[in-house]
Coordinates of C-alpha atoms and ligand atoms in Angstrom, one line a residue:
X30 CA 27.3 8.5 -0.6
X31 CA 30.1 10.5 1.0
X32 CA 32.4 7.5 1.3
X33 CA 31.6 6.3 -2.2
X34 CA 32.0 9.9 -3.5
X35 CA 35.6 10.0 -2.1
X36 CA 36.4 6.8 -3.9
X37 CA 34.7 7.8 -7.1
X38 CA 36.4 11.2 -7.5
X39 CA 39.7 9.9 -6.1
X40 CA 39.9 7.1 -8.5
X41 CA 38.7 9.1 -11.5
X42 CA 41.1 12.0 -10.6
X43 CA 44.1 9.5 -10.3
X44 CA 43.0 7.9 -13.5
X45 CA 43.1 11.2 -15.5
X46 CA 46.3 12.3 -13.9
X47 CA 48.1 9.0 -14.6
X48 CA 46.7 8.8 -18.1
X49 CA 48.1 12.3 -18.9
X50 CA 51.3 12.0 -16.8
X51 CA 52.5 8.6 -18.1
X52 CA 51.1 8.6 -21.6
X53 CA 53.1 7.2 -24.4
X54 CA 55.5 9.7 -26.0
X55 CA 57.7 9.5 -29.1
X56 CA 61.1 7.9 -28.4
X57 CA 60.0 6.3 -25.1
X58 CA 61.2 2.8 -24.2
X59 CA 58.9 0.0 -23.3
X60 CA 57.7 0.4 -19.6
X61 CA 59.0 -2.1 -17.1
X62 CA 56.7 -4.9 -16.5
X63 CA 55.4 -5.4 -13.0
X64 CA 54.4 -8.9 -11.8
X65 CA 52.6 -8.1 -8.5
X66 CA 53.1 -6.3 -5.3
X67 CA 52.2 -8.3 -2.2
X68 CA 52.0 -5.4 0.2
X69 CA 49.7 -3.4 -2.1
X70 CA 47.5 -6.3 -2.8
X71 CA 47.2 -7.1 0.9
X72 CA 46.1 -3.5 1.5
X73 CA 43.5 -3.3 -1.2
X74 CA 42.1 -6.5 0.1
X75 CA 42.1 -5.6 3.7
X76 CA 40.4 -2.1 3.3
X77 CA 37.3 -3.2 1.4
X78 CA 36.9 -6.2 3.7
X79 CA 37.0 -3.9 6.7
X80 CA 34.5 -1.6 5.1
X81 CA 32.1 -4.6 4.3
X82 CA 32.4 -5.9 7.9
X83 CA 31.4 -2.4 9.2
X84 CA 28.5 -2.2 6.7
X85 CA 27.4 -5.6 7.6
X86 CA 27.3 -5.0 11.4
X87 CA 25.3 -1.7 10.9
X88 CA 23.0 -3.5 8.5
X89 CA 22.1 -6.3 10.8
X90 CA 21.1 -3.7 13.4
X91 CA 19.0 -1.8 10.9
X92 CA 17.2 -4.9 9.6
X93 CA 16.4 -6.0 13.2
X94 CA 14.9 -2.5 13.9
X95 CA 12.9 -2.5 10.7
X96 CA 11.5 -6.0 11.2
X97 CA 10.9 -6.0 15.0
X98 CA 7.3 -5.7 16.1
X99 CA 6.5 -3.4 18.9
X100 CA 4.6 -4.8 21.8
X101 CA 1.9 -2.0 21.4
X102 CA 1.6 -2.5 17.6
X103 CA -1.9 -2.2 16.2
X104 CA -2.8 -5.4 14.4
X105 CA -4.8 -5.0 11.2
X106 CA -5.8 -7.8 8.8
X107 CA -5.8 -6.8 5.1
X108 CA -7.5 -9.0 2.6
X109 CA -7.0 -8.4 -1.0
X110 CA -10.0 -9.0 -3.3
X111 CA -10.5 -8.5 -7.1
X112 CA -10.5 -5.4 -6.9
X113 CA -10.8 -3.8 -3.5
X114 CA -9.3 -3.9 -0.1
X115 CA -10.8 -5.2 3.1
X116 CA -9.4 -4.1 6.5
X117 CA -10.3 -6.0 9.7
X118 CA -9.5 -4.1 12.9
X119 CA -9.5 -5.5 16.4
X120 CA -13.0 -6.1 17.8
X121 CA -14.6 -6.8 14.5
X122 CA -14.4 -3.3 13.1
X123 CA -14.4 -3.6 9.3
X124 CA -13.5 -1.0 6.7
X125 CA -12.8 -1.0 3.0
X126 CA -10.3 0.8 0.7
X127 CA -9.5 3.5 3.3
X128 CA -7.0 2.4 5.9
X129 CA -7.0 4.6 8.9
X130 CA -4.1 4.3 11.2
X131 CA -2.9 6.2 14.2
X132 CA 0.2 8.5 13.9
X133 CA 3.3 7.4 15.7
X134 CA 2.1 3.8 16.6
X135 CA 3.4 0.8 14.8
X136 CA 1.0 -1.0 12.5
X137 CA 1.4 -4.7 12.1
X138 CA -0.4 -5.9 9.0
X139 CA -1.5 -9.5 8.3
X140 CA -1.7 -9.6 4.5
X141 CA -4.1 -12.2 3.0
X142 CA -5.9 -12.6 -0.2
X143 CA -9.4 -13.9 -1.0
X144 CA -8.7 -14.9 -4.6
X145 CA -5.4 -14.2 -6.5
X146 CA -2.1 -12.6 -5.6
X147 CA -2.3 -9.0 -4.9
X148 CA 0.4 -6.7 -3.6
X149 CA 0.2 -4.1 -0.9
X150 CA 2.0 -0.9 -1.8
X151 CA 2.0 2.5 -0.2
X152 CA 5.2 4.0 -1.4
X153 CA 5.6 6.8 1.1
X154 CA 4.9 4.5 4.1
X155 CA 5.6 0.9 3.7
X156 CA 7.4 -0.5 0.7
X157 CA 5.7 -3.5 -0.9
X158 CA 4.6 -6.9 0.2
X159 CA 2.7 -9.7 -1.5
X160 CA -0.8 -10.9 -0.5
X161 CA -0.9 -14.5 -1.4
X162 CA -3.9 -16.8 -1.1
X163 CA -3.4 -19.3 1.8
X164 CA -0.4 -17.5 3.2
X165 CA -0.2 -14.8 6.0
X166 CA 2.5 -12.3 5.3
X167 CA 3.3 -10.0 8.1
X168 CA 4.4 -6.4 7.3
X169 CA 4.9 -3.4 9.5
X170 CA 5.0 0.3 9.2
X171 CA 4.7 3.5 11.3
X172 CA 3.1 6.7 10.0
X173 CA 5.2 9.5 11.5
X174 CA 3.2 12.4 10.1
X175 CA -0.6 12.8 10.0
X176 CA -2.0 12.9 6.4
X177 CA -3.2 10.9 3.5
X178 CA -1.0 8.5 1.6
X179 CA -1.9 7.0 -1.7
X180 CA -1.4 3.3 -2.4
X181 CA -2.2 0.7 -5.0
X182 CA -2.1 -3.0 -5.7
X183 CA 1.2 -3.5 -7.5
X184 CA 0.8 -7.0 -8.8
X185 CA -1.3 -7.7 -11.9
X186 CA -4.5 -9.3 -10.6
X187 CA -7.0 -9.1 -13.4
X188 CA -8.9 -6.7 -15.5
X189 CA -9.4 -3.9 -12.9
X190 CA -5.9 -4.2 -11.3
X191 CA -5.4 -0.6 -12.2
X192 CA -8.5 0.4 -10.1
X193 CA -7.4 -1.4 -7.0
X194 CA -6.3 1.7 -5.2
X195 CA -6.2 2.3 -1.5
X196 CA -5.7 5.4 0.7
X197 CA -4.0 5.3 4.0
X198 CA -5.2 8.1 6.4
X199 CA -2.9 8.6 9.4
X200 CA -4.9 10.3 12.2
X201 CA -3.8 11.8 15.5
X202 CA -4.3 9.1 18.1
X203 CA -7.5 10.7 19.5
X204 CA -9.0 11.1 16.0
X205 CA -8.1 7.5 15.2
X206 CA -9.8 6.3 18.4
X207 CA -13.0 8.2 17.5
X208 CA -13.0 6.8 14.0
X209 CA -12.5 3.2 15.2
X210 CA -15.3 3.6 17.7
X211 CA -17.5 4.9 15.0
X212 CA -16.7 1.9 12.8
X213 CA -18.0 -0.5 15.4
X214 CA -21.3 1.4 15.5
X215 CA -24.3 0.8 13.2
X216 CA -24.9 3.8 10.9
X217 CA -27.0 6.4 12.7
X218 CA -29.7 7.3 10.3
X219 CA -30.6 3.9 8.9
X220 CA -34.3 3.6 10.1
X221 CA -35.3 6.8 8.3
X222 CA -34.9 5.4 4.9
X223 CA -37.4 2.6 4.2
X224 CA -37.8 2.8 0.4
X225 CA -34.0 2.3 -0.4
X226 CA -33.9 -0.4 2.3
X227 CA -36.6 -2.3 0.4
X228 CA -34.6 -1.9 -2.8
X229 CA -31.6 -3.2 -1.0
X230 CA -33.5 -6.2 0.2
X231 CA -35.3 -7.0 -3.1
X232 CA -32.1 -6.9 -5.0
X233 CA -30.3 -9.1 -2.5
X234 CA -27.6 -6.4 -2.1
X235 CA -27.1 -7.9 1.5
X236 CA -26.1 -11.2 0.0
X237 CA -22.7 -9.6 -0.8
X238 CA -22.5 -6.5 1.4
X239 CA -22.7 -5.9 5.0
X240 CA -24.5 -3.0 6.6
X241 CA -24.4 -3.5 10.4
X242 CA -27.9 -4.2 11.6
X243 CA -29.2 -4.8 8.1
X244 CA -27.2 -7.5 6.3
X245 CA -23.9 -9.5 6.7
X246 CA -22.8 -10.4 3.2
X247 CA -19.0 -11.0 3.2
X248 CA -17.9 -11.0 -0.5
X249 CA -18.2 -7.3 -1.2
X250 CA -17.0 -4.2 0.6
X251 CA -18.7 -3.4 4.0
X252 CA -21.1 -0.5 3.4
X253 CA -21.8 0.3 7.0
X254 CA -20.0 3.6 6.7
X255 CA -19.6 3.9 2.9
X256 CA -20.9 7.6 3.0
X257 CA -17.8 8.6 4.9
X258 CA -15.3 7.3 2.4
X259 CA -13.6 9.5 -0.2
X260 CA -13.9 7.1 -3.2
X261 CA -16.2 4.7 -4.8
X262 CA -15.0 1.4 -6.3
X263 CA -11.6 1.4 -4.8
X264 CA -10.6 4.7 -6.3
X265 CA -12.4 4.6 -9.7
X266 CA -14.7 7.5 -8.7
X267 CA -14.5 10.2 -6.0
X268 CA -17.3 9.8 -3.6
X269 CA -19.9 12.4 -4.5
X270 CA -23.7 12.1 -4.6
X271 CA -23.7 12.4 -8.5
X272 CA -21.0 9.8 -8.8
X273 CA -22.9 7.5 -6.5
X274 CA -25.9 7.8 -8.8
X275 CA -23.7 6.9 -11.7
X276 CA -22.3 3.9 -9.9
X277 CA -25.9 2.7 -9.0
X278 CA -27.1 3.1 -12.5
X279 CA -24.4 1.0 -14.1
X280 CA -21.3 -0.1 -12.3
X281 CA -20.1 -2.2 -15.2
X282 CA -19.8 0.9 -17.4
X283 CA -17.5 2.4 -14.7
X284 CA -15.5 -0.7 -13.6
X285 CA -16.0 -3.4 -16.2
X286 CA -15.5 -6.9 -14.8
X287 CA -16.1 -6.1 -11.2
X288 CA -18.4 -8.3 -9.3
X289 CA -21.0 -5.5 -8.8
X290 CA -23.8 -6.2 -11.3
X291 CA -26.0 -3.7 -13.1
X292 CA -29.4 -3.8 -11.3
X293 CA -31.0 -1.6 -14.0
X294 CA -32.3 0.8 -11.4
X295 CA -34.6 3.6 -12.7
X296 CA -33.2 7.1 -12.3
X297 CA -35.4 7.6 -9.2
X298 CA -34.3 4.3 -7.7
X299 CA -30.7 5.0 -8.4
X300 CA -31.1 8.4 -6.7
X301 CA -32.8 6.9 -3.7
X302 CA -30.1 4.2 -3.3
X303 CA -27.3 6.8 -3.7
X304 CA -28.9 9.1 -1.1
X305 CA -29.2 6.2 1.2
X306 CA -25.6 5.1 0.8
X307 CA -24.2 8.6 1.1
X308 CA -26.1 8.8 4.4
X309 CA -24.3 5.8 5.9
X310 CA -21.6 7.7 7.8
Ligands
LIG14 CU1 -4.9 -6.6 -6.8 CU2 -3.5 -5.9 -8.7

């Protein structure tokens, strides 16, 4: 910016000065034509060339730094689905829609898709990269500051493309380790809720969803720790008990076209299911 600024104002200043100083006046003769000046032309070729060479050398180093993968990078596989995100951590820890990462450690993403082309986009952290069926795109970023970063799918992928949001949560390394360990555990209070578990079984929820120790469906978000997430349906609702009841009552009214069908739960059943799901921490 500084170098470009010098040239911008230098050239504009010279232009204004020359236009005023040498403007045509009454009674002036025709100016002398000039047919080239070899020395001048050599200089104004050499200077930009030198600048570009310097920029090129600096850029090669920067690109190498940006694309290199650290030996201690955390590898996470992201799978785009219509319309939610699946995150596979090492040792079979699975999460959805909320990507926890440790602060200060490089993250190496394997970007995949289960259906159509999606696009991983977390503007504050990581730029954009496509998620293409049958192709493994690798993408890296490092969260330098703890906090929450909003992201979204940025390639049109169907009716609910707009509700394919994700949240990246950058945790201090110790918090991240605790979170990851918790993801590998079955939810704590699962045995105490028999009525909702029967609803879960009779409606074949487990055909699509995984709850560790209960079911292992793979086409829909893992629900093992759904109660600890901040949103429902990849961002369409904030995760509150009332919203979970609404979602249970009629997901199609909230996210039309999503693969989550309306099970026509009664109010009581929806409340039981919501309480059960909210308890999965
Ligand atoms: Cu996925 Cu747009």
